[in-house]
């Protein structure tokens, strides 16, 4: 786990500790590596405006511009834990957004491939990830509903936007033994769904209700001119 490098003094160490102690551990997050990553990642830097930094470690999502959000810390921890990363994995993330989830994955896996459809968000995430020394992340601006076939297979795939159904290519691009986590449902509520690909087929697990912005693209929702997300 390479450490994050911060250019300025980190005034949020206590806030992260409180976040872990009050939001993550009481709700059942157990994986020590996930907890370490959540304690280390400077979430405030990924929040779009400095005026919101004081809320960066609170128990809710925050806006990051372009009608998109940085997910609630607990959801980031839950999705990450369910990928069961040990450190050597090649991971695909769909929906870079702020880059915060990407930073957490970069600490826990060998290499992270992340796709974002909104170029301004991708550029900002790239800048912040570089500034904190996340060097094992590749970001591309594209329709993530197609996956990243040139780099498949992946040991884990994480989709941080909600799909009406699971794009088939995600299962195809998953290695045998790999895990996929994705919110599936309508635009107002979804089920956080985990897929494990085995040599005999897939195992599907329901991890509970959630609400994400929409996965927009060929195998997701159609783009809506009034609303980029959900
Ligand atoms: N994980 C992010 C974070 O930590 O900030 C939060 C992501 S936000 C909830 C969902 C993101 O998915 C948005 O940035 C949105 O633009 C992106 N998105 C939606 N549809 C997409 C697609 N087809 N391909 C790539 N990104 C997509």
Tab-separated table of C-alpha atoms and ligand atoms in Angstrom:
chain	number	residue	atom	x	y	z
A	1	UNK	CA	0.000	0.000	0.000
A	2	UNK	CA	1.942	3.101	-1.100
A	3	UNK	CA	1.153	6.103	1.143
A	4	UNK	CA	-0.694	9.157	-0.128
A	5	UNK	CA	1.600	12.172	-0.356
A	6	UNK	CA	0.022	15.455	0.693
A	7	UNK	CA	1.560	18.782	-0.271
A	8	UNK	CA	-0.008	20.605	2.658
A	9	UNK	CA	-0.536	19.774	6.302
A	10	UNK	CA	-3.312	17.216	6.762
A	11	UNK	CA	-5.843	18.726	9.164
A	12	UNK	CA	-8.355	15.908	8.756
A	13	UNK	CA	-6.691	12.925	10.454
A	14	UNK	CA	-9.115	13.086	13.410
A	15	UNK	CA	-12.121	13.524	11.101
A	16	UNK	CA	-11.169	10.330	9.255
A	17	UNK	CA	-10.717	8.464	12.511
A	18	UNK	CA	-14.184	9.588	13.638
A	19	UNK	CA	-15.634	8.616	10.251
A	20	UNK	CA	-14.233	5.089	10.602
A	21	UNK	CA	-15.255	4.721	14.251
A	22	UNK	CA	-18.794	6.092	13.912
A	23	UNK	CA	-19.845	5.286	10.326
A	24	UNK	CA	-17.898	2.256	9.106
A	25	UNK	CA	-17.077	-0.132	11.975
A	26	UNK	CA	-20.526	0.065	13.675
A	27	UNK	CA	-22.163	-0.815	10.312
A	28	UNK	CA	-20.012	-3.902	9.875
A	29	UNK	CA	-16.960	-2.914	7.813
A	30	UNK	CA	-14.292	-5.382	8.969
A	31	UNK	CA	-11.558	-5.678	6.332
A	32	UNK	CA	-8.466	-4.139	7.973
A	33	UNK	CA	-6.956	-3.088	4.649
A	34	UNK	CA	-10.163	-1.261	3.677
A	35	UNK	CA	-10.228	0.476	7.063
A	36	UNK	CA	-6.558	1.501	6.676
A	37	UNK	CA	-7.257	2.903	3.212
A	38	UNK	CA	-10.282	4.867	4.486
A	39	UNK	CA	-8.123	6.239	7.329
A	40	UNK	CA	-5.407	7.286	4.896
A	41	UNK	CA	-7.230	8.692	1.843
A	42	UNK	CA	-7.593	12.504	1.976
A	43	UNK	CA	-11.258	12.570	0.937
A	44	UNK	CA	-11.511	16.360	1.421
A	45	UNK	CA	-9.168	16.950	-1.536
A	46	UNK	CA	-11.544	15.065	-3.851
A	47	UNK	CA	-14.573	17.148	-2.813
A	48	UNK	CA	-15.043	19.819	-5.481
A	49	UNK	CA	-15.036	23.034	-3.458
A	50	UNK	CA	-12.898	23.939	-0.483
A	51	UNK	CA	-16.038	25.349	1.179
A	52	UNK	CA	-17.278	21.743	1.466
A	53	UNK	CA	-14.090	20.273	2.948
A	54	UNK	CA	-15.483	20.465	6.501
A	55	UNK	CA	-18.303	18.120	5.391
A	56	UNK	CA	-16.063	15.729	3.476
A	57	UNK	CA	-16.048	13.084	6.236
A	58	UNK	CA	-19.768	13.281	7.049
A	59	UNK	CA	-22.227	10.472	6.497
A	60	UNK	CA	-23.674	11.588	3.149
A	61	UNK	CA	-22.754	12.068	-0.525
A	62	UNK	CA	-21.647	15.526	-1.699
A	63	UNK	CA	-21.875	17.298	-5.062
A	64	UNK	CA	-18.774	17.263	-7.292
A	65	UNK	CA	-20.165	19.331	-10.178
A	66	UNK	CA	-21.779	18.229	-13.464
A	67	UNK	CA	-24.777	17.012	-11.386
A	68	UNK	CA	-22.676	14.136	-10.035
A	69	UNK	CA	-21.745	13.124	-6.499
A	70	UNK	CA	-18.937	11.687	-4.426
A	71	UNK	CA	-20.532	8.690	-2.697
A	72	UNK	CA	-21.154	8.450	1.057
A	73	UNK	CA	-18.027	7.069	2.839
A	74	UNK	CA	-19.866	3.968	4.119
A	75	UNK	CA	-20.995	3.004	0.605
A	76	UNK	CA	-17.426	3.409	-0.691
A	77	UNK	CA	-16.159	1.154	2.113
A	78	UNK	CA	-18.936	-1.430	1.615
A	79	UNK	CA	-18.439	-1.688	-2.145
A	80	UNK	CA	-14.668	-1.861	-1.753
A	81	UNK	CA	-14.843	-4.534	0.952
A	82	UNK	CA	-17.119	-6.672	-1.171
A	83	UNK	CA	-14.503	-6.773	-3.951
A	84	UNK	CA	-12.291	-8.808	-1.531
A	85	UNK	CA	-9.043	-7.239	-2.759
A	86	UNK	CA	-5.761	-8.712	-1.508
A	87	UNK	CA	-3.297	-6.450	-3.334
A	88	UNK	CA	-2.407	-8.150	-6.629
A	89	UNK	CA	-5.596	-7.464	-8.575
A	90	UNK	CA	-6.318	-5.679	-11.795
A	91	UNK	CA	-9.478	-3.650	-11.146
A	92	UNK	CA	-11.895	-1.881	-13.491
A	93	UNK	CA	-13.903	1.037	-12.087
A	94	UNK	CA	-16.782	2.573	-14.041
A	95	UNK	CA	-17.538	6.164	-12.978
A	96	UNK	CA	-14.321	7.860	-11.806
A	97	UNK	CA	-16.293	10.894	-10.582
A	98	UNK	CA	-14.155	12.743	-8.038
A	99	UNK	CA	-11.477	10.020	-8.055
A	100	UNK	CA	-11.912	9.263	-4.343
A	101	UNK	CA	-13.091	5.669	-4.806
A	102	UNK	CA	-10.303	5.286	-7.376
A	103	UNK	CA	-7.757	6.386	-4.758
A	104	UNK	CA	-9.072	3.799	-2.280
A	105	UNK	CA	-8.858	1.064	-4.941
A	106	UNK	CA	-5.351	2.172	-5.900
A	107	UNK	CA	-4.189	1.497	-2.344
A	108	UNK	CA	-5.698	-1.976	-2.282
A	109	UNK	CA	-4.973	-3.402	-5.742
A	110	UNK	CA	-2.078	-3.671	-8.167
A	111	UNK	CA	-3.562	-1.563	-10.940
A	112	UNK	CA	-6.800	0.372	-11.437
A	113	UNK	CA	-8.432	1.129	-14.794
A	114	UNK	CA	-11.121	3.774	-14.384
A	115	UNK	CA	-13.610	5.097	-16.960
A	116	UNK	CA	-15.500	8.403	-16.736
A	117	UNK	CA	-17.839	9.797	-19.409
A	118	UNK	CA	-17.565	13.466	-18.326
A	119	UNK	CA	-14.210	14.871	-19.398
A	120	UNK	CA	-14.042	17.706	-16.825
A	121	UNK	CA	-14.502	15.226	-13.967
A	122	UNK	CA	-11.915	12.837	-15.422
A	123	UNK	CA	-9.396	15.670	-15.770
A	124	UNK	CA	-9.953	16.907	-12.233
A	125	UNK	CA	-9.723	13.387	-10.779
A	126	UNK	CA	-6.476	12.800	-12.708
A	127	UNK	CA	-4.995	16.006	-11.300
A	128	UNK	CA	-5.841	15.155	-7.690
A	129	UNK	CA	-4.749	11.516	-7.978
A	130	UNK	CA	-1.399	12.679	-9.387
A	131	UNK	CA	-1.029	15.251	-6.634
A	132	UNK	CA	-1.369	12.561	-3.933
A	133	UNK	CA	0.946	10.105	-5.676
A	134	UNK	CA	-1.537	7.515	-7.017
A	135	UNK	CA	0.612	6.200	-9.832
A	136	UNK	CA	-1.088	2.859	-10.514
A	137	UNK	CA	-4.271	4.374	-12.007
A	138	UNK	CA	-5.178	4.728	-15.692
A	139	UNK	CA	-8.225	6.874	-16.514
A	140	UNK	CA	-10.003	7.072	-19.842
A	141	UNK	CA	-12.915	9.201	-21.016
A	142	UNK	CA	-15.391	6.835	-22.641
A	143	UNK	CA	-18.729	5.065	-22.321
A	144	UNK	CA	-18.036	2.699	-19.428
A	145	UNK	CA	-21.069	0.538	-20.247
A	146	UNK	CA	-18.786	-1.098	-22.823
A	147	UNK	CA	-16.166	-1.971	-20.209
A	148	UNK	CA	-12.507	-1.967	-21.262
A	149	UNK	CA	-12.147	-5.079	-23.483
A	150	UNK	CA	-8.508	-4.376	-24.449
A	151	UNK	CA	-7.461	-4.695	-20.795
A	152	UNK	CA	-9.733	-7.600	-19.770
A	153	UNK	CA	-9.882	-9.878	-17.866
A	154	UNK	CA	-10.257	-8.019	-14.564
A	155	UNK	CA	-10.136	-9.567	-11.096
A	156	UNK	CA	-12.724	-7.067	-9.904
A	157	UNK	CA	-15.142	-4.604	-11.505
A	158	UNK	CA	-16.848	-1.806	-9.592
A	159	UNK	CA	-19.596	0.346	-11.088
A	160	UNK	CA	-20.343	3.508	-9.133
A	161	UNK	CA	-23.437	4.496	-11.137
A	162	UNK	CA	-26.786	2.698	-11.325
A	163	UNK	CA	-27.627	0.424	-14.263
A	164	UNK	CA	-31.108	-0.716	-15.379
A	165	UNK	CA	-29.503	-4.145	-15.817
A	166	UNK	CA	-26.013	-5.580	-15.720
A	167	UNK	CA	-24.183	-4.996	-19.032
A	168	UNK	CA	-23.220	-8.470	-20.330
A	169	UNK	CA	-19.719	-7.299	-21.202
A	170	UNK	CA	-18.926	-6.799	-17.497
A	171	UNK	CA	-19.392	-10.530	-16.871
A	172	UNK	CA	-17.438	-11.347	-20.027
A	173	UNK	CA	-14.571	-9.078	-18.940
A	174	UNK	CA	-14.418	-10.568	-15.438
A	175	UNK	CA	-11.783	-13.248	-14.744
A	176	UNK	CA	-12.985	-16.603	-13.379
A	177	UNK	CA	-13.058	-16.082	-9.609
A	178	UNK	CA	-13.563	-12.337	-10.150
A	179	UNK	CA	-16.107	-10.111	-8.393
A	180	UNK	CA	-18.397	-7.452	-9.854
A	181	UNK	CA	-20.269	-4.943	-7.683
A	182	UNK	CA	-22.944	-2.767	-9.293
A	183	UNK	CA	-26.164	-0.958	-8.266
A	184	UNK	CA	-29.033	-2.337	-10.366
A	185	UNK	CA	-32.563	-0.959	-10.520
A	186	UNK	CA	-34.613	2.006	-11.665
A	187	UNK	CA	-33.545	5.636	-11.478
A	188	UNK	CA	-34.882	6.144	-7.938
A	189	UNK	CA	-33.718	3.058	-6.078
A	190	UNK	CA	-31.468	0.137	-6.737
A	191	UNK	CA	-30.135	-3.057	-5.210
A	192	UNK	CA	-26.398	-3.165	-4.655
A	193	UNK	CA	-25.585	-6.392	-6.462
A	194	UNK	CA	-22.502	-8.591	-6.231
A	195	UNK	CA	-21.649	-11.114	-8.939
A	196	UNK	CA	-19.000	-13.781	-8.487
A	197	UNK	CA	-17.891	-15.458	-11.707
A	198	UNK	CA	-17.079	-19.146	-11.240
A	199	UNK	CA	-16.061	-21.738	-13.800
A	200	UNK	CA	-19.615	-23.123	-13.606
A	201	UNK	CA	-21.458	-19.819	-14.000
A	202	UNK	CA	-22.287	-16.798	-11.861
A	203	UNK	CA	-23.380	-16.400	-8.249
A	204	UNK	CA	-25.560	-13.332	-7.612
A	205	UNK	CA	-25.823	-11.760	-4.160
A	206	UNK	CA	-28.150	-8.973	-3.044
A	207	UNK	CA	-26.350	-6.527	-0.726
A	208	UNK	CA	-29.290	-4.234	0.067
A	209	UNK	CA	-30.903	-1.048	-1.194
A	210	UNK	CA	-29.024	2.017	-2.414
A	211	UNK	CA	-29.413	5.108	-4.576
A	212	UNK	CA	-26.845	6.159	-7.172
A	213	UNK	CA	-26.741	8.531	-10.124
A	214	UNK	CA	-27.501	6.925	-13.477
A	215	UNK	CA	-25.073	4.898	-15.569
A	216	UNK	CA	-25.514	6.607	-18.925
A	217	UNK	CA	-24.443	4.927	-22.137
A	218	UNK	CA	-25.145	2.296	-24.768
A	219	UNK	CA	-25.940	-0.443	-22.226
A	220	UNK	CA	-27.182	1.884	-19.485
A	221	UNK	CA	-29.673	4.762	-19.408
A	222	UNK	CA	-30.126	7.174	-22.306
A	223	UNK	CA	-28.553	10.634	-21.797
A	224	UNK	CA	-31.064	13.227	-20.645
A	225	UNK	CA	-30.383	16.879	-21.596
A	226	UNK	CA	-31.799	18.246	-18.340
A	227	UNK	CA	-30.037	15.838	-16.081
A	228	UNK	CA	-26.639	14.238	-16.498
A	229	UNK	CA	-27.202	11.734	-13.773
A	230	UNK	CA	-29.995	10.919	-11.372
B	1	LIG	N1	-16.856	6.891	-7.373
B	1	LIG	C1	-17.071	8.299	-7.504
B	1	LIG	C2	-16.398	9.093	-6.445
B	1	LIG	O1	-15.801	8.508	-5.540
B	1	LIG	O2	-16.459	10.317	-6.545
B	1	LIG	C3	-18.524	8.646	-7.553
B	1	LIG	C4	-19.069	8.446	-8.871
B	1	LIG	S1	-20.598	9.179	-9.214
B	1	LIG	C5	-21.681	8.503	-8.033
B	1	LIG	C6	-20.951	8.267	-10.710
B	1	LIG	C7	-20.068	8.646	-11.874
B	1	LIG	O3	-20.361	7.770	-12.950
B	1	LIG	C8	-20.284	10.051	-12.393
B	1	LIG	O4	-19.086	10.764	-12.402
B	1	LIG	C9	-20.807	9.842	-13.812
B	1	LIG	O5	-20.420	10.832	-14.725
B	1	LIG	C10	-20.194	8.498	-14.146
B	1	LIG	N2	-20.840	7.770	-15.248
B	1	LIG	C11	-22.155	7.624	-15.525
B	1	LIG	N3	-22.335	6.880	-16.629
B	1	LIG	C12	-21.080	6.524	-17.058
B	1	LIG	C13	-20.583	5.750	-18.138
B	1	LIG	N4	-21.382	5.160	-19.039
B	1	LIG	N5	-19.250	5.611	-18.260
B	1	LIG	C14	-18.389	6.179	-17.387
B	1	LIG	N6	-18.810	6.931	-16.330
B	1	LIG	C15	-20.134	7.093	-16.177
